[in-house]
C-alpha positions as a LaTeX table, in Angstrom:
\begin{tabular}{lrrr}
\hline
Residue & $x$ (\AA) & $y$ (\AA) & $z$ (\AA) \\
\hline
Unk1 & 24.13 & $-10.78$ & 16.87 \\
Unk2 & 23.70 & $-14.20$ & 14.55 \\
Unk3 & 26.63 & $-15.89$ & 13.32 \\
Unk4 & 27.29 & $-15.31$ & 9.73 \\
Unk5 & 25.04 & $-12.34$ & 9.48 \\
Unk6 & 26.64 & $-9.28$ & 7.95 \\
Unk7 & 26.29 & $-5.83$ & 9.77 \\
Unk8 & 24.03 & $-4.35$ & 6.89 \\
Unk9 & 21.42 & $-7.59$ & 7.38 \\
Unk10 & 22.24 & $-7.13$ & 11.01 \\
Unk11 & 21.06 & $-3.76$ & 11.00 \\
Unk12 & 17.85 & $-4.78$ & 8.80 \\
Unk13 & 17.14 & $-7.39$ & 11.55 \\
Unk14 & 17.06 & $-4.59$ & 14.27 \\
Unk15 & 14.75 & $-3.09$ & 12.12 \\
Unk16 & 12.30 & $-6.02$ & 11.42 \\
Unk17 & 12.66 & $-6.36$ & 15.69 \\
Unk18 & 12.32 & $-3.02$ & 16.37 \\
Unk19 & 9.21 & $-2.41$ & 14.23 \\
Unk20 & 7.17 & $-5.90$ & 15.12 \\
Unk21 & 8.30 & $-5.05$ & 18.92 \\
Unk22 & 6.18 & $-2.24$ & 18.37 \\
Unk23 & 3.00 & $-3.57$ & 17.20 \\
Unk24 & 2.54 & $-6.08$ & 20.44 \\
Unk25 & $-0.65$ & $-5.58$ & 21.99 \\
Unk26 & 0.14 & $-5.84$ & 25.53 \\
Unk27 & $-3.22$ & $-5.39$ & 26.87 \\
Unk28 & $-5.42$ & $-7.16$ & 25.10 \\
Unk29 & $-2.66$ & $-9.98$ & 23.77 \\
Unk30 & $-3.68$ & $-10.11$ & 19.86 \\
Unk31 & $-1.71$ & $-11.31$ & 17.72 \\
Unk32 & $-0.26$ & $-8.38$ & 15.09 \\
Unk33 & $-0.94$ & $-8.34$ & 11.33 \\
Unk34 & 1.87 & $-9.60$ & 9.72 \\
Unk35 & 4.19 & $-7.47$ & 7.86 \\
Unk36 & 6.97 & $-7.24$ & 5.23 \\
Unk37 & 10.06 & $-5.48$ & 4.97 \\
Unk38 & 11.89 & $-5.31$ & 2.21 \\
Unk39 & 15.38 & $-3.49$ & 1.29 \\
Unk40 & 15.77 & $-3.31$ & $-2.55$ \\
Unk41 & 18.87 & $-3.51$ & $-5.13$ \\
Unk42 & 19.08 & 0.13 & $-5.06$ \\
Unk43 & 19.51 & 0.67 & $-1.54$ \\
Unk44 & 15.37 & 2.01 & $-1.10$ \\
Unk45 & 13.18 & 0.31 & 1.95 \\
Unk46 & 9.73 & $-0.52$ & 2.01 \\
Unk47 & 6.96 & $-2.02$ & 4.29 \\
Unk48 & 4.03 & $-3.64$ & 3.22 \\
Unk49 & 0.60 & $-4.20$ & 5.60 \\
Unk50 & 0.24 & $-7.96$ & 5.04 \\
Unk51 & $-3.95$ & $-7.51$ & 4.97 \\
Unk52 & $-5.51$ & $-11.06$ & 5.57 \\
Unk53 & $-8.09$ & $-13.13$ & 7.26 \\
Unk54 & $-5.61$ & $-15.71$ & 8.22 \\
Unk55 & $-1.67$ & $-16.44$ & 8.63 \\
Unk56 & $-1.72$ & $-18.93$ & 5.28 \\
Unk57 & $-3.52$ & $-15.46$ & 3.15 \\
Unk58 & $-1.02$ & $-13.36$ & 4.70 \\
Unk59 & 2.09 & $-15.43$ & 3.61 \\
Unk60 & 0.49 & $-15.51$ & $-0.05$ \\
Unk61 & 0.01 & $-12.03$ & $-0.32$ \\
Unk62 & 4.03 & $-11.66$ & 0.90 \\
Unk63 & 4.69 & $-13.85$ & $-2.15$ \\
Unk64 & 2.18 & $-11.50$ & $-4.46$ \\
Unk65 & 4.46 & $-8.42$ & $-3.41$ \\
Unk66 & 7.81 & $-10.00$ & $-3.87$ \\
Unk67 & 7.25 & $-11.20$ & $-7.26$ \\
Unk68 & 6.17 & $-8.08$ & $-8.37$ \\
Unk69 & 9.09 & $-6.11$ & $-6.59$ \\
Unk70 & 11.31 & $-9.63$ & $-7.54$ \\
Unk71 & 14.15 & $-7.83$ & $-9.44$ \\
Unk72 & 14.91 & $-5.62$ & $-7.33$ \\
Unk73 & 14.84 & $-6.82$ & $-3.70$ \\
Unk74 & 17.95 & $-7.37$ & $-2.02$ \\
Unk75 & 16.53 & $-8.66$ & 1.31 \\
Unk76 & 13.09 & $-8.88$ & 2.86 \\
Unk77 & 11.79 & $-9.44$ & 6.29 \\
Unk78 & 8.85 & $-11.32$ & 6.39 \\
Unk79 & 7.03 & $-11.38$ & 10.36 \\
Unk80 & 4.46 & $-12.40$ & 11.89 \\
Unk81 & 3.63 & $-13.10$ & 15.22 \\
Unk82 & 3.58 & $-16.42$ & 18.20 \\
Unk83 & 4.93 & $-18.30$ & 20.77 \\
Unk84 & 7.67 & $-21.07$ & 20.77 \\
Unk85 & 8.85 & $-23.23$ & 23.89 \\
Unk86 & 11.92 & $-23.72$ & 24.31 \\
Unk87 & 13.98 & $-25.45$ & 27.40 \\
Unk88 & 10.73 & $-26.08$ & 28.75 \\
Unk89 & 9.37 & $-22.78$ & 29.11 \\
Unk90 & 7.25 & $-20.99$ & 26.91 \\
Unk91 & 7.09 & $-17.44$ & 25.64 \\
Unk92 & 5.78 & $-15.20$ & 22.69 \\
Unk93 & 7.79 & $-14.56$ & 19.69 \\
Unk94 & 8.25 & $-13.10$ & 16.84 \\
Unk95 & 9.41 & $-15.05$ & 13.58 \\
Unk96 & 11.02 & $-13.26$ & 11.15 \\
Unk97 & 11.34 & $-14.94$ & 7.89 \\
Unk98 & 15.26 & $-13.52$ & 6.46 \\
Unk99 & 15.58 & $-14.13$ & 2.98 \\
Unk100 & 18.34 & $-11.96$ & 1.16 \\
Unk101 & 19.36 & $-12.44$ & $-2.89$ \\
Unk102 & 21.17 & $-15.58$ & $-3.76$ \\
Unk103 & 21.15 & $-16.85$ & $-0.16$ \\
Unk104 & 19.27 & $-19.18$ & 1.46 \\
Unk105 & 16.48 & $-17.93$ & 3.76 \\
Unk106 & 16.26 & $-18.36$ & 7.54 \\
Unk107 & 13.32 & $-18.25$ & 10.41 \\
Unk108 & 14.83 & $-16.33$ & 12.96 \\
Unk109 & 12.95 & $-16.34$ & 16.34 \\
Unk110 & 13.24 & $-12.87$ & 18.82 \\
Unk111 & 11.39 & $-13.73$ & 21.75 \\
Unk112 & 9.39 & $-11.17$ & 24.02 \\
Unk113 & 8.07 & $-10.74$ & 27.71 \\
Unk114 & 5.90 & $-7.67$ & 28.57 \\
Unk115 & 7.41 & $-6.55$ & 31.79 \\
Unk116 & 5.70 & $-4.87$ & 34.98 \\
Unk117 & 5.20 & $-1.76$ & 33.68 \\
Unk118 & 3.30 & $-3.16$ & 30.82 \\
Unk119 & 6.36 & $-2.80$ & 28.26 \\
Unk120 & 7.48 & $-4.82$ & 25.33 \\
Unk121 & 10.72 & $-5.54$ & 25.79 \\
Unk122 & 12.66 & $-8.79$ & 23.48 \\
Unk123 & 14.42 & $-11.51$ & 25.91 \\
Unk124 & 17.79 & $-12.01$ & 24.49 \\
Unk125 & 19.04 & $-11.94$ & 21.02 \\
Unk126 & 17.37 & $-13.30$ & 17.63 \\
Unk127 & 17.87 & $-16.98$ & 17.26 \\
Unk128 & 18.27 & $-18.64$ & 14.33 \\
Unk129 & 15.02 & $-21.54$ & 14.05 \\
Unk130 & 15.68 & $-22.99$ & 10.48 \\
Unk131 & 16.71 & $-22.85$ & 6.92 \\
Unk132 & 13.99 & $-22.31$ & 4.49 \\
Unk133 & 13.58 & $-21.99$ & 0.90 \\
Unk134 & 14.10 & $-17.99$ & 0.63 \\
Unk135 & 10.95 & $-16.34$ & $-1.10$ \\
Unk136 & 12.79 & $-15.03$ & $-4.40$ \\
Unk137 & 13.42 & $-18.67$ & $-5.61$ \\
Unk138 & 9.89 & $-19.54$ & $-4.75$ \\
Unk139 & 9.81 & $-22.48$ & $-7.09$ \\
Unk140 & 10.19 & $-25.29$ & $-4.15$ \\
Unk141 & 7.24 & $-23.96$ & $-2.09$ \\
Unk142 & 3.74 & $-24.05$ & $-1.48$ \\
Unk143 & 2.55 & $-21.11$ & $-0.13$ \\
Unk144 & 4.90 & $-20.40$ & 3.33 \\
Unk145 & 5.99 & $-24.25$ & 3.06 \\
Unk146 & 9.09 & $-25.94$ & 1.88 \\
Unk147 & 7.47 & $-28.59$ & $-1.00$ \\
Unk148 & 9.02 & $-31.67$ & 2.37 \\
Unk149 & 7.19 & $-29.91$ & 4.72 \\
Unk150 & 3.81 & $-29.27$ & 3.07 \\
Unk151 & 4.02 & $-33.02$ & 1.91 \\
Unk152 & 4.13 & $-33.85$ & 5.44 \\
Unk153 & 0.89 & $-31.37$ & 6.48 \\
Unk154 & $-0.94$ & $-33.00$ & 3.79 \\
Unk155 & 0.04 & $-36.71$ & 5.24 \\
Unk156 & $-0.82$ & $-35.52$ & 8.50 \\
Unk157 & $-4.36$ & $-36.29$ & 8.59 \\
Unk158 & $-4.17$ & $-39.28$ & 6.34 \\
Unk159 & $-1.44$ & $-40.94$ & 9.02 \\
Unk160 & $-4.19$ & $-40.12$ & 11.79 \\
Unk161 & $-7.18$ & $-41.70$ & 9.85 \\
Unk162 & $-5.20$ & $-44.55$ & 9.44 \\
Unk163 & $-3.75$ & $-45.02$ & 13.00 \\
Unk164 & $-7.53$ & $-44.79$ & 14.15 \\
Unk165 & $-9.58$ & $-46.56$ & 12.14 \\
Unk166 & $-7.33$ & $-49.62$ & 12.08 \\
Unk167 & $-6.64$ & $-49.94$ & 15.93 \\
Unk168 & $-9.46$ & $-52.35$ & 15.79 \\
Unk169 & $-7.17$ & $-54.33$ & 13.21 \\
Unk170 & $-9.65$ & $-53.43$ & 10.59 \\
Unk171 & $-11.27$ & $-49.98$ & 8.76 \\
Unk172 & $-14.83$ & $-50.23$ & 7.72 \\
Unk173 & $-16.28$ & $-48.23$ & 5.10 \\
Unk174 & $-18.67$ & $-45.90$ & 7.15 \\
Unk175 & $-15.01$ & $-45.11$ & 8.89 \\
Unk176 & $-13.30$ & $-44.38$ & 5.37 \\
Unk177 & $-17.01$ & $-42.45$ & 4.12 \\
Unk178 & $-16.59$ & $-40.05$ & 7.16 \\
Unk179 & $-13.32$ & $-39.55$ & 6.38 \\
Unk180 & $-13.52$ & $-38.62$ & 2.96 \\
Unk181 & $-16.41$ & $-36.47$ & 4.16 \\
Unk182 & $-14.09$ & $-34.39$ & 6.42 \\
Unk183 & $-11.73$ & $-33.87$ & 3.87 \\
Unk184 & $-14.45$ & $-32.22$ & 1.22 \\
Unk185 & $-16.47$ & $-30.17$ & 3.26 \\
Unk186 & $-13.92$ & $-29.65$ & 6.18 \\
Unk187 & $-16.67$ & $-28.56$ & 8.19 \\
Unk188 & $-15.48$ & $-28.27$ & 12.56 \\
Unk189 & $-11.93$ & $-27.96$ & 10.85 \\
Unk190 & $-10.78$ & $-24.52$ & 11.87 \\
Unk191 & $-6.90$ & $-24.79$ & 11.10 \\
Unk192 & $-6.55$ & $-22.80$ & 7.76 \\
Unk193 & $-3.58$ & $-24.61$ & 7.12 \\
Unk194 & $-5.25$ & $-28.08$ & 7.97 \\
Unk195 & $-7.95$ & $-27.24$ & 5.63 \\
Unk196 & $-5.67$ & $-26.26$ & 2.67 \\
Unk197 & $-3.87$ & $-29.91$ & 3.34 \\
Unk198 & $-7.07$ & $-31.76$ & 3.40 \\
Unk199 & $-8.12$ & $-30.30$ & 0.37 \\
Unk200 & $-4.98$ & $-31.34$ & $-1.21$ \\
Unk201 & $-4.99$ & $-34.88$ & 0.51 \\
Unk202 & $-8.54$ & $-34.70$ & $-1.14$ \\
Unk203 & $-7.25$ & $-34.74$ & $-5.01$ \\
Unk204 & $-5.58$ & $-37.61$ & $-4.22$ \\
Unk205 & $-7.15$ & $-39.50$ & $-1.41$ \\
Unk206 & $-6.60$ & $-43.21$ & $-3.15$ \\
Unk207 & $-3.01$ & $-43.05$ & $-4.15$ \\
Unk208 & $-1.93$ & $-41.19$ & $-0.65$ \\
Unk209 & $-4.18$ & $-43.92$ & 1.30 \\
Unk210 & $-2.23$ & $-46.65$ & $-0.58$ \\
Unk211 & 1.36 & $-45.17$ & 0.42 \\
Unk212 & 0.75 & $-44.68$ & 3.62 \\
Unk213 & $-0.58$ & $-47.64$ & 4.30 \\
Unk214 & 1.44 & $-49.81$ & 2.80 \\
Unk215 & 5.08 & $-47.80$ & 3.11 \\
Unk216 & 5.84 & $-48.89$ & 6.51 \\
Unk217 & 6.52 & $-45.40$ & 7.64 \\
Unk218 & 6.77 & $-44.12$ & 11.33 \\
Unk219 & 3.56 & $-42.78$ & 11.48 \\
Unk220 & 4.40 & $-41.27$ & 15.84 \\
Unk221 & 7.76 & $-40.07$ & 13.67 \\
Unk222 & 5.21 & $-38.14$ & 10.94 \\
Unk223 & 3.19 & $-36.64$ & 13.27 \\
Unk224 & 5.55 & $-35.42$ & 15.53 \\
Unk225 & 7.38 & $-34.25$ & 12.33 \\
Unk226 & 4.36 & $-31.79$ & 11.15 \\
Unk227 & 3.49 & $-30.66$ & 14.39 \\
Unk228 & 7.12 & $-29.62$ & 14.72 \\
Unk229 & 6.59 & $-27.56$ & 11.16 \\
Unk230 & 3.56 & $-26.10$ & 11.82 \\
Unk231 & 4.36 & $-24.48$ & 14.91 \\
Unk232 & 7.19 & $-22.64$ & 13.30 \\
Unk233 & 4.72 & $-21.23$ & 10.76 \\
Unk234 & 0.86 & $-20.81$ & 12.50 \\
Unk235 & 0.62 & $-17.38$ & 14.90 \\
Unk236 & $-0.90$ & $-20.12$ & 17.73 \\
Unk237 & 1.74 & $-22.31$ & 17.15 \\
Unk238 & 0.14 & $-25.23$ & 15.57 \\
Unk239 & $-2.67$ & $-25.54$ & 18.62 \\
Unk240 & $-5.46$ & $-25.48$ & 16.26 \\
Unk241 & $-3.66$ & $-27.71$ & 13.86 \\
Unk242 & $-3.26$ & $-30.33$ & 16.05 \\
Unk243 & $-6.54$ & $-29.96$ & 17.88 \\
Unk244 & $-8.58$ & $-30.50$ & 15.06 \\
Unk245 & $-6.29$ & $-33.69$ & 13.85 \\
Unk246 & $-7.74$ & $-34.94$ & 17.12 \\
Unk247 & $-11.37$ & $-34.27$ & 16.64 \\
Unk248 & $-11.15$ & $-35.77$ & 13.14 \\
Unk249 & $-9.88$ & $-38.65$ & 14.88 \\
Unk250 & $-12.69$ & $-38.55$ & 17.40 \\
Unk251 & $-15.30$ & $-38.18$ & 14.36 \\
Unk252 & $-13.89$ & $-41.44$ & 12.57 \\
Unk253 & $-13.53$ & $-43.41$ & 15.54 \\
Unk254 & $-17.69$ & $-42.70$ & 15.91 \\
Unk255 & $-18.68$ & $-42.66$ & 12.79 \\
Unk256 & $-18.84$ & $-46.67$ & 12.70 \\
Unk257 & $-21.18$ & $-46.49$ & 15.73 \\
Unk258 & $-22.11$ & $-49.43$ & 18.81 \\
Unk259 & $-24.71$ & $-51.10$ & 19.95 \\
Unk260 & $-27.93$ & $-48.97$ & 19.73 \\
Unk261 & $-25.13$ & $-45.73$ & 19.64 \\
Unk262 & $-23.99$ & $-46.83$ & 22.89 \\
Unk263 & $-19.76$ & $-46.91$ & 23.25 \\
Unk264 & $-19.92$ & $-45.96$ & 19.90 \\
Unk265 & $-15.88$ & $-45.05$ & 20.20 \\
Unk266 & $-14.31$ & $-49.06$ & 21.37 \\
Unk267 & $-11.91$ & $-49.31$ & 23.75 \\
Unk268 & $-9.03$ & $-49.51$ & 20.79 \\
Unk269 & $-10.12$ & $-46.28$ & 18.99 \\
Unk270 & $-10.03$ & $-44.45$ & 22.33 \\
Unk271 & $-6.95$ & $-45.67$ & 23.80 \\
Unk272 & $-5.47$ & $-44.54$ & 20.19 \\
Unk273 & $-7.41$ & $-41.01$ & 19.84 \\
Unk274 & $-6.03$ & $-40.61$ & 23.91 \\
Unk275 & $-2.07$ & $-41.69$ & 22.40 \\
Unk276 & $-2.73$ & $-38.62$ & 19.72 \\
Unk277 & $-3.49$ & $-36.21$ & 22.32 \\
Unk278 & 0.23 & $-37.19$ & 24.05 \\
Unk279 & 1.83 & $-36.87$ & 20.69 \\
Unk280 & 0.08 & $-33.56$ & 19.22 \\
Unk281 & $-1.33$ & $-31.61$ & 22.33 \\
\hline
\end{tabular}
């Protein structure tokens, strides 16, 4: 099935298919609660409801029942439910995170069509999406994140701020004072995972302003870069993520107003905010 996959974790992959196959809603198109399998030490299986209001809860309550359960899983399954395009054409997926004991862990991607008959069926074999940090040496993560990828989430929105506000060749303080307003009360952000990195970003707003501005980075590169990791990880595939990095732009580009609040977004700031669309949307 996967290279390099033994027939026991083969057979555990089935499973993980099999059972998240099942839980598809092909009428109404919902996305399934997530779920995790796990095979322990002693040859036992369980599954465990992942109960949550949103993707990022469910992937810390995954983490809750493996380190409880730590010394004696073997392998786990951890999947949840979304869409990937690939070669052009997109489809809906399931990701199953494959971690097994003193390997490291893999996203696999099995994706599904519902045929005429209204039937689940998976199109073509898992496919291996990634490497990841596997869940029982959780020390390099942050929540479902490798420690690089989070760090790029977080930069995310300060790397949009910054492309905005200074396409003018200047940022003014009511652009930076909106800013730093989004990132405490987060309020229009809907992306639980863009509000967990703004909150972050939030602790230390001066010192990641500072870097960013003055590192020289790729900031296209960046973006592209954390759009690319958070549609491995959110059930939508990053939409919302990227949707709202867009209307924070929009909201900082106004904030510093025009003439009597006409044009308050210049000619600059919208010919950037429409450039962030291409790159995220």
């Amino acid at each position: 099935m996967i290279e390099g996959i033994n027939e026991r974790t083969e057979a555990f992959v089935v499973d993980c298919v099999n059972h998240g196959l099942g839980l598809v809603d092909e009428q109404n198109g919902e996305a399934f609660t997530p779920f995790l399998k796990i095979k322990t030490v002693s040859g036992g299986d369980a599954t465990h409801v992942l109960m949550a209001s949103d993707i990022q809860e469910a992937f810390d309550s995954a983490d809750q029942v493996i380190g409880e359960k730590k010394k004696d899983v073997h392998l786990y399954g951890l999947i949840w439910d979304g869409y990937v395009t690939m070669d052009d054409e997109k489809t809906d997926c399931l990701f199953i995170e494959l971690g097994e004991l003193e390997e490291e862990a893999s996203i696999l991607i099995q994706r599904y069509v519902v045929d005429e008959e209204n039937k689940v069926k998976a199109k073509g074999e898992p496919l291996l999406g990634k490497k990841t940090t596997n869940r029982l040496d959780a020390d390099e993560r942050v929540g479902p994140f490798l420690r690089k990828e989070w760090d790029k989430l977080v930069g995310a929105p300060i790397v949009t701020f910054l492309m905005v506000a200074a396409a003018d060749g200047s940022i003014d303080e009511k652009e930076k004072s909106e800013f730093v307003k989004i990132m405490i009360d987060r309020e229009g952000v809907e992306s639980q995972a863009l509000k967990a990195a703004l909150g972050a970003a939030a602790e230390n707003i001066d010192a990641l302003m500072n870097h960013y501005s003055s590192s020289g980075l790729n900031f296209v590169e960046h973006l592209s870069e954390a759009r690319s990791i958070i549609s491995q990880y959110a059930q939508d595939g990053g939409v919302q993520f990227c949707k709202d990095l867009c209307q924070i732009a929009e909201r900082v580009a106004a904030s510093s107003g025009g003439f009597l609040g006409l044009r308050s977004i210049g000619k600059e700031e919208r010919n950037v905010i429409s450039f962030l669309e291409e790159i995220l949307l």
